[in-house]
XYZ file of C-alpha atoms in Angstrom:
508
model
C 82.805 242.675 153.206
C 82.298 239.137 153.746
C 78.842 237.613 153.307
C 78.909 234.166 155.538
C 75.442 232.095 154.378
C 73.796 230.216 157.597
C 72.877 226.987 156.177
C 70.730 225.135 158.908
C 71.317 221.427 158.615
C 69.109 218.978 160.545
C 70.594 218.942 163.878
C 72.184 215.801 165.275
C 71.627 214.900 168.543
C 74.940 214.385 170.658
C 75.751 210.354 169.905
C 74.899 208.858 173.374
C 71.459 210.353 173.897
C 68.571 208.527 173.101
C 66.908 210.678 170.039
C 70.590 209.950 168.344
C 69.673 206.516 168.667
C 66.284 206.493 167.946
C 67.300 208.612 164.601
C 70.232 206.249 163.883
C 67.545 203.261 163.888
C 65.411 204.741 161.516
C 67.709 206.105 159.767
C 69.071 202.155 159.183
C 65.848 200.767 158.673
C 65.361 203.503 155.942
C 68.454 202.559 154.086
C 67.563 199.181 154.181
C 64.373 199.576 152.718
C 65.198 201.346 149.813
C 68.436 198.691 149.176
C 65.664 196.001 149.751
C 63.499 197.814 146.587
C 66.455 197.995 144.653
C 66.633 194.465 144.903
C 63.243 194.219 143.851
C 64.125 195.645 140.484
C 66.349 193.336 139.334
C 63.834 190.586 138.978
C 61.456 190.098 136.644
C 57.866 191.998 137.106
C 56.305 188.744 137.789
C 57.705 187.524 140.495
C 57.971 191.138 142.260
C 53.977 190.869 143.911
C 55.048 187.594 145.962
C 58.777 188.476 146.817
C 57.716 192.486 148.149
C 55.808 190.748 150.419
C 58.676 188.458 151.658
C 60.841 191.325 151.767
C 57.904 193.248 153.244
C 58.365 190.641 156.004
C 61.989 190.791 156.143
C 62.170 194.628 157.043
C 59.169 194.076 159.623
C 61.660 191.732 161.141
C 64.789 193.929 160.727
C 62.484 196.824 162.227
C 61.566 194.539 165.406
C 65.468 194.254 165.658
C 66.713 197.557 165.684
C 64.103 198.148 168.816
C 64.888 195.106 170.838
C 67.835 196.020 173.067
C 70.012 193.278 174.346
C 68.748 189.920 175.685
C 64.574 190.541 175.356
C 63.751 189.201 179.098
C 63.583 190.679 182.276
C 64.576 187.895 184.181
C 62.666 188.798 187.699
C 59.478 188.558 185.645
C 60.147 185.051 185.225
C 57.086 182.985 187.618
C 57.287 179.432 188.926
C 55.613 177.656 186.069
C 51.619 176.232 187.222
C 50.844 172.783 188.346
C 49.379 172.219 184.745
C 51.053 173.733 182.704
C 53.345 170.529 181.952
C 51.578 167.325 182.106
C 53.129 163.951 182.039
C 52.779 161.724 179.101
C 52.365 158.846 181.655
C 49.023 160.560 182.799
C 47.811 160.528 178.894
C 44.921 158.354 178.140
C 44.679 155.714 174.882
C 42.348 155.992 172.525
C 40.069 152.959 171.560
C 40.426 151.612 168.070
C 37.111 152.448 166.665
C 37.808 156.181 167.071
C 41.605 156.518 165.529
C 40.419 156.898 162.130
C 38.554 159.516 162.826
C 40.936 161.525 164.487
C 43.469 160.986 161.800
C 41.861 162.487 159.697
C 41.336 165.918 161.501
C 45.476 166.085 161.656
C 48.131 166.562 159.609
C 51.949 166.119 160.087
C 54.600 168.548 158.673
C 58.331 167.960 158.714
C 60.549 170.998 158.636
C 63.207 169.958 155.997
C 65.604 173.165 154.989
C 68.506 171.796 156.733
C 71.468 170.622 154.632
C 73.805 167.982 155.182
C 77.080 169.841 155.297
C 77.952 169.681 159.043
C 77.840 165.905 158.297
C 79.861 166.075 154.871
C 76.872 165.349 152.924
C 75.440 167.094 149.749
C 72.080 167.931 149.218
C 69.000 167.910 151.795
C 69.560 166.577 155.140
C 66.710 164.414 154.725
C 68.273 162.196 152.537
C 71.163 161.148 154.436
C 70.621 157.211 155.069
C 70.300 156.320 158.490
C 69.714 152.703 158.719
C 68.970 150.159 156.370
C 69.854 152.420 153.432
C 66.519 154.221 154.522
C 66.334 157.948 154.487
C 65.008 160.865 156.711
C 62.578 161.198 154.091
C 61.898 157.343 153.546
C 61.426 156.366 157.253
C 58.937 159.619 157.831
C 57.176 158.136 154.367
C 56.834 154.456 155.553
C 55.845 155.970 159.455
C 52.590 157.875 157.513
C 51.984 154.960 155.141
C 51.956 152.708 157.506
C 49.189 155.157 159.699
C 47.081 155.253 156.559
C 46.784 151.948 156.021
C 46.605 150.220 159.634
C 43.807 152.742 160.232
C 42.435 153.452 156.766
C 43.403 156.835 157.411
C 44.515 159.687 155.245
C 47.322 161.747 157.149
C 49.240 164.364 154.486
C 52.761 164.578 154.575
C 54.177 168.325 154.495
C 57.292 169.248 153.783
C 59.024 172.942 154.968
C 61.656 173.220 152.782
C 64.080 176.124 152.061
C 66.018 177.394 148.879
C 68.684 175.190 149.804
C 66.660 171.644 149.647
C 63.690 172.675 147.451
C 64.895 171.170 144.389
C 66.433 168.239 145.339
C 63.478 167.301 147.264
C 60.889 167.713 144.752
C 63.178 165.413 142.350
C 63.472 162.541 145.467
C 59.422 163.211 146.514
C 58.345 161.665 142.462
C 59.527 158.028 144.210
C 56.788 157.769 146.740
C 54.062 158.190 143.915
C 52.760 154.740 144.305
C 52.993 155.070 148.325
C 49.105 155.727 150.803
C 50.754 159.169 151.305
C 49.504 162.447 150.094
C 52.996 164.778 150.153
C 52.792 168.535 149.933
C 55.519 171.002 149.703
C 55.977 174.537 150.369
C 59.542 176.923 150.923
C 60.277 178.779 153.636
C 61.219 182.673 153.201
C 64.845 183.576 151.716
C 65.862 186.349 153.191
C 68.898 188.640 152.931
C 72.122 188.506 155.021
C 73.059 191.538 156.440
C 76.837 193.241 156.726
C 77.419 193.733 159.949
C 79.254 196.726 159.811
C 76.614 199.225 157.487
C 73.175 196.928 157.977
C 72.294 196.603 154.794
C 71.928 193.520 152.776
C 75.306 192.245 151.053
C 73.323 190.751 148.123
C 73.344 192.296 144.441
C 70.444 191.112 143.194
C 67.699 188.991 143.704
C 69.478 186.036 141.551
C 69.890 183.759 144.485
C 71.423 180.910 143.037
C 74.179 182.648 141.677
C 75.120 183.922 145.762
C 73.628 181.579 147.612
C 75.556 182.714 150.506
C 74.235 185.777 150.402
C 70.881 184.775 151.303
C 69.382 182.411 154.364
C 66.064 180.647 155.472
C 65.012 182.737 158.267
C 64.723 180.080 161.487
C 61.553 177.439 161.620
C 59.425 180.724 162.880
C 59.025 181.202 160.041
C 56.934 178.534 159.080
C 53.187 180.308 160.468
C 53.165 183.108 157.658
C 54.729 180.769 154.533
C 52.478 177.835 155.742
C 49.387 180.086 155.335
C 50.669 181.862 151.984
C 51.126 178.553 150.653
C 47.646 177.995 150.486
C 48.031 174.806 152.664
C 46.395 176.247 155.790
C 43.610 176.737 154.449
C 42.922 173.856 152.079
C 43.528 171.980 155.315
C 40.512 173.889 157.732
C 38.662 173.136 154.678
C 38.935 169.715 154.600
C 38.033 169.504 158.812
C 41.682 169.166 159.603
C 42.242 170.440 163.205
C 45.628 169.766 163.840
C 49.010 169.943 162.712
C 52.236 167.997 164.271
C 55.523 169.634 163.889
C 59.212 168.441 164.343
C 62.171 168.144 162.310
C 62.924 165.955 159.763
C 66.096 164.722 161.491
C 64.390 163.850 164.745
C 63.927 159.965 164.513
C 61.716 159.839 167.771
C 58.746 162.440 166.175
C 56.463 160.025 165.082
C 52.562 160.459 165.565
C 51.834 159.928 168.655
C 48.288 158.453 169.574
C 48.014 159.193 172.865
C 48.424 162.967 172.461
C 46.333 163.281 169.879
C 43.608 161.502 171.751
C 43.911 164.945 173.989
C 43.560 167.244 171.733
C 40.931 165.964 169.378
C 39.373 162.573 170.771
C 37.610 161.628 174.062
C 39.934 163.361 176.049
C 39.696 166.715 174.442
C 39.571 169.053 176.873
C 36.408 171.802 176.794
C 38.433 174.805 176.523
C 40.542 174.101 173.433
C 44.200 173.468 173.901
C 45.807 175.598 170.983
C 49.293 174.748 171.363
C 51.124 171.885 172.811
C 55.118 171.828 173.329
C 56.499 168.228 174.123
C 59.665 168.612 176.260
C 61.758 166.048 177.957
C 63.604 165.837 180.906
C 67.172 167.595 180.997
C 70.354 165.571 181.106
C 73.698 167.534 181.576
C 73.951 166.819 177.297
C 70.957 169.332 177.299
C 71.752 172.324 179.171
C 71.673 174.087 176.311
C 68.310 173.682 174.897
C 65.125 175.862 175.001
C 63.376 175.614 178.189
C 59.452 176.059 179.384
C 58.828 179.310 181.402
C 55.682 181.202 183.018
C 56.031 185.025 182.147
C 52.945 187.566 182.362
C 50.550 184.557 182.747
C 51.504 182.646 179.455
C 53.640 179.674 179.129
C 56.616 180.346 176.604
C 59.879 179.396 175.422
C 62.935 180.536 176.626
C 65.939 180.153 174.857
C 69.841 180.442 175.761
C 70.290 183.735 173.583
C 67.720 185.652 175.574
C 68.920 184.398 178.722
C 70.988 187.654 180.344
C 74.807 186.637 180.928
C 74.824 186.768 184.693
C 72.046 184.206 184.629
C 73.265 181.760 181.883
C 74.751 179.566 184.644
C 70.753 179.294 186.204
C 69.265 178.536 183.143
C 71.941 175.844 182.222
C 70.285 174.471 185.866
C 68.944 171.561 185.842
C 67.134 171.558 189.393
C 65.754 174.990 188.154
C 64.804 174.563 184.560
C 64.081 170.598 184.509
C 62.560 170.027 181.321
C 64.028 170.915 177.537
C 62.052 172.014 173.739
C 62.263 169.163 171.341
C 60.553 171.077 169.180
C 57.642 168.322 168.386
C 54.794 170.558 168.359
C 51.102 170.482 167.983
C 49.059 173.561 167.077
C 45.405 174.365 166.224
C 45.093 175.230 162.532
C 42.055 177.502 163.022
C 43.896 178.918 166.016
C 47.381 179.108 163.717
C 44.597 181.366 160.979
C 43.697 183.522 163.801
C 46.721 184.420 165.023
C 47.717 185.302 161.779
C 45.196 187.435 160.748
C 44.786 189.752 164.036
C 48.722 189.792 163.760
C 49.600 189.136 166.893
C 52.126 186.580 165.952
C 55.254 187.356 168.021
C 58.316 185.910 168.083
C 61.680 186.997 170.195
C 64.479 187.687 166.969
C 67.457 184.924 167.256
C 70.365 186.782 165.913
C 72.843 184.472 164.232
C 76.745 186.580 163.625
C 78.018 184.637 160.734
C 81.750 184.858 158.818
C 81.169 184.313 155.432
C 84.174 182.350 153.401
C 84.958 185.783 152.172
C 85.755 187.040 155.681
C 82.256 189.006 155.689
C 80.885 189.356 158.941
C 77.113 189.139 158.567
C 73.597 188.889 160.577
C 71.463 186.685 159.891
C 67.607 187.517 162.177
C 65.749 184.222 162.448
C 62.699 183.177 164.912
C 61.771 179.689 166.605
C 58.627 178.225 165.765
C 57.913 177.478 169.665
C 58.528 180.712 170.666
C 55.134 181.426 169.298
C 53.575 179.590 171.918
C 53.052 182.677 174.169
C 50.602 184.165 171.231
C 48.603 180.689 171.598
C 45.327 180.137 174.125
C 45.138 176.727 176.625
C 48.893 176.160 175.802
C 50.900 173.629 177.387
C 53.589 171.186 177.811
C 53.830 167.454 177.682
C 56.671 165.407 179.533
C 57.271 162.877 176.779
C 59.735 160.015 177.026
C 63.592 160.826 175.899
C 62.728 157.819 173.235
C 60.515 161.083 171.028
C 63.685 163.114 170.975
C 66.327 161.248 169.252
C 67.986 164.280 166.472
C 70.630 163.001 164.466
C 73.196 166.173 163.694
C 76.528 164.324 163.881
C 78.139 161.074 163.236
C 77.578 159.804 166.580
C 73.897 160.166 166.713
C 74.383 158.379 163.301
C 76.245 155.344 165.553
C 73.294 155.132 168.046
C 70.942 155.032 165.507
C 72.227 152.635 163.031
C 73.417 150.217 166.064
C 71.735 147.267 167.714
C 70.105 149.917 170.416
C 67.489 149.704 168.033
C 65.257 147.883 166.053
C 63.044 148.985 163.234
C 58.954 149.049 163.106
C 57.430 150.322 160.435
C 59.462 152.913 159.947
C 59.726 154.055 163.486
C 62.953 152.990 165.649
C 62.115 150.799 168.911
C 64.810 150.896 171.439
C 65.845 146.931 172.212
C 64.028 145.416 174.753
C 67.890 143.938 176.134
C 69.080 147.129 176.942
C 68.852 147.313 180.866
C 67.649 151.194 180.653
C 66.102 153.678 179.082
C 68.931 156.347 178.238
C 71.059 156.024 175.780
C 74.916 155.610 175.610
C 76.978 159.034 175.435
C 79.196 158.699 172.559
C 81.878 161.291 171.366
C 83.447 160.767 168.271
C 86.660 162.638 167.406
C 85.855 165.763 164.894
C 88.891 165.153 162.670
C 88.559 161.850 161.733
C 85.171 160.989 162.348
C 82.529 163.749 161.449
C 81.907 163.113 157.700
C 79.151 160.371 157.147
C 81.947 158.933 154.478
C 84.427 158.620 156.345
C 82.877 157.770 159.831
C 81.211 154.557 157.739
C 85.087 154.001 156.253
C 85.972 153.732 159.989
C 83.795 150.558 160.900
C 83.578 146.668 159.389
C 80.372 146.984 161.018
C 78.702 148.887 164.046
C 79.420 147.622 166.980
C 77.341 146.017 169.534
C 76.399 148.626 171.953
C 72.927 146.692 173.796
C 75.538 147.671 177.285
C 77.666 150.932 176.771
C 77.644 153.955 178.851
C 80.100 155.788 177.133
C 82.434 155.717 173.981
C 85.122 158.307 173.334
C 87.135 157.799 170.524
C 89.790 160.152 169.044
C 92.215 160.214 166.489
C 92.999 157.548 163.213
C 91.009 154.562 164.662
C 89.227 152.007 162.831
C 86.676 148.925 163.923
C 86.736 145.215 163.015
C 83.793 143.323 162.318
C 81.591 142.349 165.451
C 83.126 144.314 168.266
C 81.069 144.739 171.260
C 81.410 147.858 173.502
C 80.660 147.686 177.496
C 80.217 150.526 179.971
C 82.819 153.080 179.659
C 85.539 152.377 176.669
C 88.133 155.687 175.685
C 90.339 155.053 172.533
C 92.662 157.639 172.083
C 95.103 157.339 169.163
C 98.062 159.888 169.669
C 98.978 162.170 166.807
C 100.683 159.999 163.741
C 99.471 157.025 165.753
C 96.605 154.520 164.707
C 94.665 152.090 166.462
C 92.826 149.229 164.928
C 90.745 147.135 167.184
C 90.402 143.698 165.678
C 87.283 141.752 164.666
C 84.818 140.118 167.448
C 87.291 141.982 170.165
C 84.959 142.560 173.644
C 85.991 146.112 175.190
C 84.315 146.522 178.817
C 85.635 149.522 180.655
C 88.615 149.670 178.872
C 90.741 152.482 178.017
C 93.351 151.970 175.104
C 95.771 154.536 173.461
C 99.028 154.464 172.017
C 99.707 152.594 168.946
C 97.972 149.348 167.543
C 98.151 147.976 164.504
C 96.726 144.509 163.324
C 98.619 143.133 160.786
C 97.019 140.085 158.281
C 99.342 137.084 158.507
């Protein structure tokens, strides 16, 4: 006679209900813990007290993302945003002299600089690209500050986000501006762990970073709040009376400090219910129907950004008669308020999830979070409708054109559009990818910049190269076939002009 043994495994739930689910996710999150200790191990004791509670962070944000299904907003909930909640920069008040020192010296201004140069064919930080004059990033934010501190006898720190990627670099380039009236700080953002996207759990060994860097990531600017306050800077700061901090990154030329909006927050025109958190957007052009837009939902203001934005209404939110302003992502926040928020932690972000293919062919998540999207956690927050001249981002080579041209001129540190260009905007330029998006070789590709006081519009693509002092007018398109080149000669005047084919000058 047989003897058949019931063994009573846990039951599964059938795959589509919702407890299969619900035991799938913490199943995952589960796994991915104990992977994340074993990580832990292989470092030395040391460090493990400060990196658990990184990683302690990282599966708080992995948890978050296993919950959230598909795009986080219910798109009928959003509300026509308030009268006030945006005001215009135009309505700001200046401050008078006598009191600019002392509301200086209640802010300080932070740069988030954990971007590398690689999209632009650079080594290294970002922030040391040159971008006019042979001046950095880094030098023009330096000589901006300095130039603060000593007009006003003012003492505004410098701090600098940076991420595994730029830490070391910058540290080395920071030692120059010893002698310089500005205090610089530095702190790194988290490093978290790429996940596989296939079995969700992190792809890294160990917790030797440099030797797989691209196994590892710095999770988003969100994540500045919680590394900002473990740094010890947020607090050294309330100690010292500092109120404020101003945020933007370190490739934005147009972030400088802006007197007129601090006067709102902490001089005569402070306001008697604190404002907490101020976003400065811009009006939309058709080149920005991408970017993160202001939105009323549940009574708060908040960001809303293209990845949370349901398919069927991508087309509305690219709108812009419905959604007319766009993030720049200068923003001002209370420090005390920042401390708060922290410590009751009710800091939440919506997760950004970023599919990457890793030069092995690894598919991989990266989770990351925008620093304004904690603006809904904020009291009294709002928006300001700044000029398009505070949001001028260089990411490719021509941003690099507009801002190394005659458009602008330089003062102290800051860039000044030219008082001869007729208006405000600036020219839409669209330099070829294969010929033109390394730094090196887009400077190869020009004698000089050309004169661009009246352009509209420049496309160029394929092998084409600039004389010295050519001007560009209105619209000019240079096309330059495949195997063809075009070389337009010294001092020539283009004025909606469109030239392809083949042109070669020769030297006689």
């Amino acid at each position: 006679m047989c003897h058949t043994k019931l063994v009573r495994g846990h039951q599964r739930a059938p795959s589509d209900s919702k407890e299969f689910h619900e035991v799938t996710k913490r199943d995952a999150l589960r796994l991915l813990e104990n992977d994340v200790d074993r990580l832990l191990e292989t470092t030395e004791p040391a460090r493990r007290p400060a990196l658990k509670s990184e990683m302690d962070r990282f599966a708080d944000l992995f948890g978050r993302f296993l919950q959230e299904e598909g795009p986080a907003l219910d798109w009928n909930k959003i509300q026509k945003l308030p009268e006030n909640a945006v005001m215009n920069y135009s309505n700001l008040k200046s401050p008078k002299n006598e009191q600019i020192r002392n509301m200086l010296d209640k802010l300080v201004v932070i740069k988030l600089n954990g971007g590398l140069g690689t999209s632009m064919g650079c080594h290294g930080p970002k922030s040391v690209i040159p971008v006019r004059s042979d001046l950095t990033f880094l030098d023009l934010t330096v000589q901006q500050i300095e130039h603060l501190n000593k007009t006003y006898d003012a003492n505004v720190p410098l701090v600098l986000m940076n991420s595994f990627n730029t830490d070391e670099d910058t540290e080395k380039i920071v030692r120059k501006y010893k002698g310089f009236r500005v205090q610089i700080h530095t702190f790194n953002q988290s490093c978290f762990p790429r996940i596989s996207r296939e079995h969700f759990l992190p792809v890294a060994k160990d917790f030797d970073v440099e030797k797989d860097m691209e196994a590892w990531y710095p999770p988003g600017h969100g994540d500045f709040y919680d590394t900002f306050r473990n740094s010890g800077l947020l607090q050294k700061f309330i100690g010292e009376g500092r109120e404020y901090c101003f945020l933007s990154n370190i490739d934005n030329l147009g972030a400088t400090v802006d007197l007129n909006i601090l006067n709102k927050l902490v001089g005569e025109e402070r306001a008697s219910t604190p404002v907490e958190f101020v976003m400065e957007v811009t009006d939309k052009t058709r080149a920005d129907v991408k970017g993160g837009t202001l939105i009323q939902m549940e009574n708060k203001l908040r960001l809303l950004e293209i990845a949370q934005v349901p398919p069927e209404h991508v087309d509305d939110f690219k709108s812009v008669k419905t959604f007319k302003f766009f993030n720049t992502n200068n923003i001002w926040a209370n420090l005390a308020a920042i401390d708060r928020v922290l410590r009751e932690r009710t800091l939440n972000m919506e997760i950004i999830v970023n599919n990457k293919t890793l030069e092995t062919g690894l598919r991989v998540i990266q989770l990351e979070t925008a620093v304004g999207a904690a603006m809904k956690c904020f009291n009294g927050a709002m928006g300001i409708n700044v000029p398009r001249s505070r949001f001028l981002p260089v990411k490719k080579s021509s941003d690099l054109l507009l801002v190394m041209s005659n458009l602008y001129t330089m003062k102290n540190g800051s860039l000044v559009m030219s008082p001869q260009r007729m208006f405000p905007t600036t020219p839409l330029v669209k330099l070829g990818e294969n010929h033109f998006s390394k730094v090196k070789e887009f400077l190869g590709r020009f004698a000089n910049i050309p004169d661009i006081i009246e352009l509209d519009h420049l496309t160029v693509s394929g092998d084409v190269t600039f004389g010295r002092g050519v001007s560009l007018r209105g619209t000019v398109i240079i096309i330059a076939n495949h195997g063809d080149r075009i070389d337009i000669p010294a001092g020539a005047i283009l004025e909606n002009k469109i030239v392809s084919g083949n042109m070669r000058i020769l030297d006689h």
